Amino acid sequence: LRLGHRPTRDKRITTHVCLVARAFGASAVHIAGARDDSLQLSITKVTETWGGPFSVEFIPNPTRLVKEWKSKGGQVAHLTMYGARLRDALNYVEQERDQLIVVGGEKVPAFYYEAADINVAVGSQPHSEVAALALFLDRMTGGNWEDKAFTDAKLKIIHSERGKTVKQLPFKKKDI
Ligand SMILES: C[S@@+](CC[C@H](N)C(=O)[O-])C[C@H]1O[C@@H](n2cnc3c(N)ncnc32)[C@H](O)[C@@H]1O
């Protein structure tokens, strides 16, 4: 959950929140704040080219999302420099439960600090929601995001120490 998106100021950083979420194992980003169709379109294009499943949606009521998430048995981790030390917080994450990770933008309302199952500090210095999310996802998945398989991709990069090796994948019927 990305809070407080402002299209004029946050377009690039919210786009990067979405790209990091997708690359490092999340299945969706819910964005609260002003609707931004161009951002949604650019992430949809990335997913169409490089695979999914991954979705981005703008939501009018983020507090409701948090309450519903918890009532359905999911856990909520709020990333904030004021939280518990990352390595301690990870002990509270129950992998078998769905995880909602909250990152802020401008000042984060008290509701999220209180409603979160855990407030997590990725270091106790101010930095960025993009960095905090990347590190949290890496540590939460034990680095297993590296093995994530993306489906319905048009392009796939084959690892190589030099050069660029990109494989074009066969079109699916729905692409035609
Ligand atoms: C640029 S900060 C702004 C924080 C805001 N001024 C506030 O009072 O919450 C934007 C977001 O980055 C994330 N963030 C920044 N530093 C962090 C840290 N050390 N640990 C965890 N998250 C952090 C948080 O999610 C935060 O809401």
Short mmCIF file of C-alpha atoms and ligand atoms in Angstrom, two decimals:
data_model
loop_
_atom_site.label_atom_id
_atom_site.label_comp_id
_atom_site.label_asym_id
_atom_site.label_seq_id
_atom_site.Cartn_x
_atom_site.Cartn_y
_atom_site.Cartn_z
CA LEU A 1 0.00 0.00 0.00
CA ARG A 2 1.50 3.28 -1.12
CA LEU A 3 0.02 6.22 0.79
CA GLY A 4 -0.41 9.84 -0.22
CA HIS A 5 0.44 9.79 -3.93
CA ARG A 6 0.56 13.29 -5.46
CA PRO A 7 0.82 13.07 -9.30
CA THR A 8 2.90 16.21 -9.70
CA ARG A 9 5.49 15.49 -6.99
CA ASP A 10 5.48 11.70 -6.63
CA LYS A 11 5.07 10.28 -10.14
CA ARG A 12 8.60 8.98 -10.42
CA ILE A 13 8.96 7.67 -6.89
CA THR A 14 5.54 5.94 -6.87
CA THR A 15 6.44 4.38 -10.24
CA HIS A 16 9.62 3.09 -8.62
CA VAL A 17 7.67 1.75 -5.63
CA CYS A 18 5.56 -0.24 -8.15
CA LEU A 19 8.58 -1.46 -10.14
CA VAL A 20 10.39 -2.59 -6.99
CA ALA A 21 7.27 -4.25 -5.61
CA ARG A 22 6.76 -6.19 -8.85
CA ALA A 23 10.42 -7.17 -9.30
CA PHE A 24 10.92 -8.28 -5.69
CA GLY A 25 7.87 -10.49 -5.29
CA ALA A 26 4.71 -8.50 -4.57
CA SER A 27 1.57 -9.31 -6.55
CA ALA A 28 -0.06 -5.87 -6.40
CA VAL A 29 0.29 -2.26 -5.32
CA HIS A 30 -2.66 -0.31 -3.97
CA ILE A 31 -2.12 3.42 -4.31
CA ALA A 32 -3.94 5.94 -2.15
CA GLY A 33 -4.06 9.55 -3.24
CA ALA A 34 -4.85 11.36 -6.46
CA ARG A 35 -5.63 9.09 -9.42
CA ASP A 36 -2.86 8.94 -11.99
CA ASP A 37 -3.79 7.07 -15.16
CA SER A 38 -0.41 7.57 -16.85
CA LEU A 39 1.40 5.91 -13.94
CA GLN A 40 -1.00 2.96 -14.01
CA LEU A 41 -0.56 2.63 -17.78
CA SER A 42 3.24 2.65 -17.59
CA ILE A 43 3.25 -0.17 -15.00
CA THR A 44 0.68 -2.14 -17.00
CA LYS A 45 2.99 -1.88 -20.05
CA VAL A 46 5.95 -3.13 -17.99
CA THR A 47 3.89 -6.11 -16.81
CA GLU A 48 2.69 -6.87 -20.36
CA THR A 49 6.26 -6.88 -21.62
CA TRP A 50 8.13 -8.48 -18.74
CA GLY A 51 5.40 -10.65 -17.20
CA GLY A 52 3.20 -10.87 -14.16
CA PRO A 53 0.94 -11.45 -12.46
CA PHE A 54 1.01 -7.92 -11.08
CA SER A 55 -1.61 -5.23 -10.74
CA VAL A 56 -1.77 -1.59 -9.72
CA GLU A 57 -4.94 0.01 -8.51
CA PHE A 58 -5.88 3.37 -7.05
CA ILE A 59 -8.04 3.04 -3.97
CA PRO A 60 -10.26 5.72 -2.45
CA ASN A 61 -10.24 4.32 1.08
CA PRO A 62 -6.85 2.97 2.29
CA THR A 63 -7.94 2.66 5.93
CA ARG A 64 -10.70 0.32 4.80
CA LEU A 65 -8.15 -1.80 2.90
CA VAL A 66 -6.04 -2.15 6.09
CA LYS A 67 -9.06 -3.07 8.22
CA GLU A 68 -10.34 -5.60 5.66
CA TRP A 69 -6.85 -7.07 5.21
CA LYS A 70 -6.61 -7.75 8.94
CA SER A 71 -10.17 -9.04 9.22
CA LYS A 72 -9.37 -11.58 6.47
CA GLY A 73 -6.36 -12.86 8.45
CA GLY A 74 -3.56 -10.94 6.69
CA GLN A 75 -0.71 -9.15 8.42
CA VAL A 76 0.20 -5.48 8.03
CA ALA A 77 3.77 -4.19 8.19
CA HIS A 78 4.24 -0.42 8.13
CA LEU A 79 7.69 0.76 7.05
CA THR A 80 8.80 3.78 9.05
CA MET A 81 12.12 4.93 10.44
CA TYR A 82 10.47 5.09 13.87
CA GLY A 83 9.68 1.34 13.95
CA ALA A 84 11.28 -1.78 15.37
CA ARG A 85 14.68 -2.85 14.10
CA LEU A 86 14.32 -4.74 10.81
CA ARG A 87 15.96 -7.95 12.00
CA ASP A 88 13.69 -8.07 15.09
CA ALA A 89 10.56 -7.16 13.13
CA LEU A 90 11.09 -10.03 10.69
CA ASN A 91 10.44 -12.49 13.54
CA TYR A 92 6.82 -11.31 13.60
CA VAL A 93 6.21 -11.92 9.91
CA GLU A 94 4.23 -15.13 9.44
CA GLN A 95 5.04 -16.23 5.90
CA GLU A 96 1.86 -18.25 5.49
CA ARG A 97 -0.29 -15.14 5.97
CA ASP A 98 -0.89 -12.52 3.26
CA GLN A 99 1.34 -9.50 3.86
CA LEU A 100 0.30 -5.89 3.31
CA ILE A 101 3.34 -3.62 3.37
CA VAL A 102 2.57 0.06 3.91
CA VAL A 103 4.90 2.83 2.74
CA GLY A 104 4.26 6.53 3.18
CA GLY A 105 4.91 9.66 1.24
CA GLU A 106 4.07 12.85 3.05
CA LYS A 107 3.24 12.65 6.79
CA VAL A 108 1.73 9.27 7.61
CA PRO A 109 -1.47 9.46 9.72
CA ALA A 110 -1.36 7.89 13.22
CA PHE A 111 -3.94 5.28 12.14
CA TYR A 112 -1.27 3.29 10.25
CA TYR A 113 1.16 3.20 13.18
CA GLU A 114 -1.65 1.88 15.38
CA ALA A 115 -3.32 -0.49 12.93
CA ALA A 116 -0.07 -2.11 11.73
CA ASP A 117 0.82 -5.47 13.25
CA ILE A 118 4.39 -4.23 13.18
CA ASN A 119 6.08 -0.88 12.50
CA VAL A 120 9.39 -1.69 10.84
CA ALA A 121 12.46 0.54 10.64
CA VAL A 122 14.93 -0.23 7.89
CA GLY A 123 17.70 1.51 9.77
CA SER A 124 16.84 4.53 11.90
CA GLN A 125 17.80 7.18 9.36
CA PRO A 126 15.38 8.85 6.96
CA HIS A 127 15.81 7.56 3.40
CA SER A 128 13.25 6.44 0.85
CA GLU A 129 10.12 4.33 0.51
CA VAL A 130 11.74 2.66 -2.53
CA ALA A 131 14.84 1.60 -0.60
CA ALA A 132 12.84 0.58 2.48
CA LEU A 133 10.49 -1.57 0.37
CA ALA A 134 13.32 -3.23 -1.56
CA LEU A 135 15.22 -4.16 1.58
CA PHE A 136 12.13 -5.34 3.42
CA LEU A 137 11.01 -7.57 0.51
CA ASP A 138 14.50 -8.99 0.14
CA ARG A 139 14.77 -9.85 3.83
CA MET A 140 11.17 -11.00 4.15
CA THR A 141 11.55 -13.46 1.27
CA GLY A 142 15.02 -14.54 2.35
CA GLY A 143 16.22 -13.47 -1.11
CA ASN A 144 13.86 -15.95 -2.81
CA TRP A 145 12.45 -13.20 -5.03
CA GLU A 146 15.46 -13.98 -7.25
CA ASP A 147 13.73 -17.22 -8.30
CA LYS A 148 10.35 -15.64 -8.97
CA ALA A 149 8.87 -16.83 -12.26
CA PHE A 150 7.02 -14.21 -14.29
CA THR A 151 4.24 -15.50 -16.49
CA ASP A 152 2.96 -14.28 -19.87
CA ALA A 153 6.12 -12.24 -20.54
CA LYS A 154 6.99 -11.13 -24.07
CA LEU A 155 10.64 -10.63 -23.20
CA LYS A 156 12.98 -12.40 -20.81
CA ILE A 157 16.55 -11.46 -19.98
CA ILE A 158 19.01 -14.32 -19.88
CA HIS A 159 21.69 -13.61 -17.30
CA SER A 160 25.08 -12.97 -18.77
CA GLU A 161 28.08 -11.29 -17.30
CA ARG A 162 28.60 -9.23 -20.48
CA GLY A 163 26.37 -8.17 -23.31
CA LYS A 164 22.60 -8.11 -23.41
CA THR A 165 20.81 -11.38 -24.02
CA VAL A 166 17.08 -10.96 -24.37
CA LYS A 167 14.83 -13.83 -25.37
CA GLN A 168 11.61 -13.09 -27.22
CA LEU A 169 8.92 -15.44 -25.92
CA PRO A 170 6.25 -16.93 -28.16
CA PHE A 171 3.05 -14.93 -28.39
CA LYS A 172 0.05 -16.26 -26.54
CA LYS A 173 -3.28 -16.41 -28.39
CA LYS A 174 -4.59 -13.48 -26.34
CA ASP A 175 -1.81 -11.21 -27.71
CA ILE A 176 -2.98 -11.58 -31.30
C1 LIG B 1 10.53 10.23 2.61
S1 LIG B 1 9.76 9.36 3.89
C2 LIG B 1 8.71 10.55 4.64
C3 LIG B 1 8.30 10.22 6.04
C4 LIG B 1 7.29 11.22 6.62
N1 LIG B 1 7.91 12.51 6.77
C5 LIG B 1 6.72 10.73 7.92
O1 LIG B 1 6.64 11.47 8.85
O2 LIG B 1 6.33 9.57 7.98
C6 LIG B 1 8.62 8.39 2.97
C7 LIG B 1 8.48 6.99 3.43
O3 LIG B 1 9.73 6.29 3.26
C8 LIG B 1 9.77 5.19 4.14
N2 LIG B 1 11.01 5.27 4.92
C9 LIG B 1 11.91 6.26 4.90
N3 LIG B 1 12.93 5.99 5.72
C10 LIG B 1 12.67 4.78 6.28
C11 LIG B 1 13.34 3.94 7.21
N4 LIG B 1 14.51 4.28 7.76
N5 LIG B 1 12.78 2.77 7.55
C12 LIG B 1 11.60 2.39 7.01
N6 LIG B 1 10.90 3.14 6.13
C13 LIG B 1 11.44 4.31 5.77
C14 LIG B 1 8.51 5.25 5.00
O4 LIG B 1 7.54 4.35 4.50
C15 LIG B 1 8.08 6.71 4.85
O5 LIG B 1 6.71 6.87 5.08
#
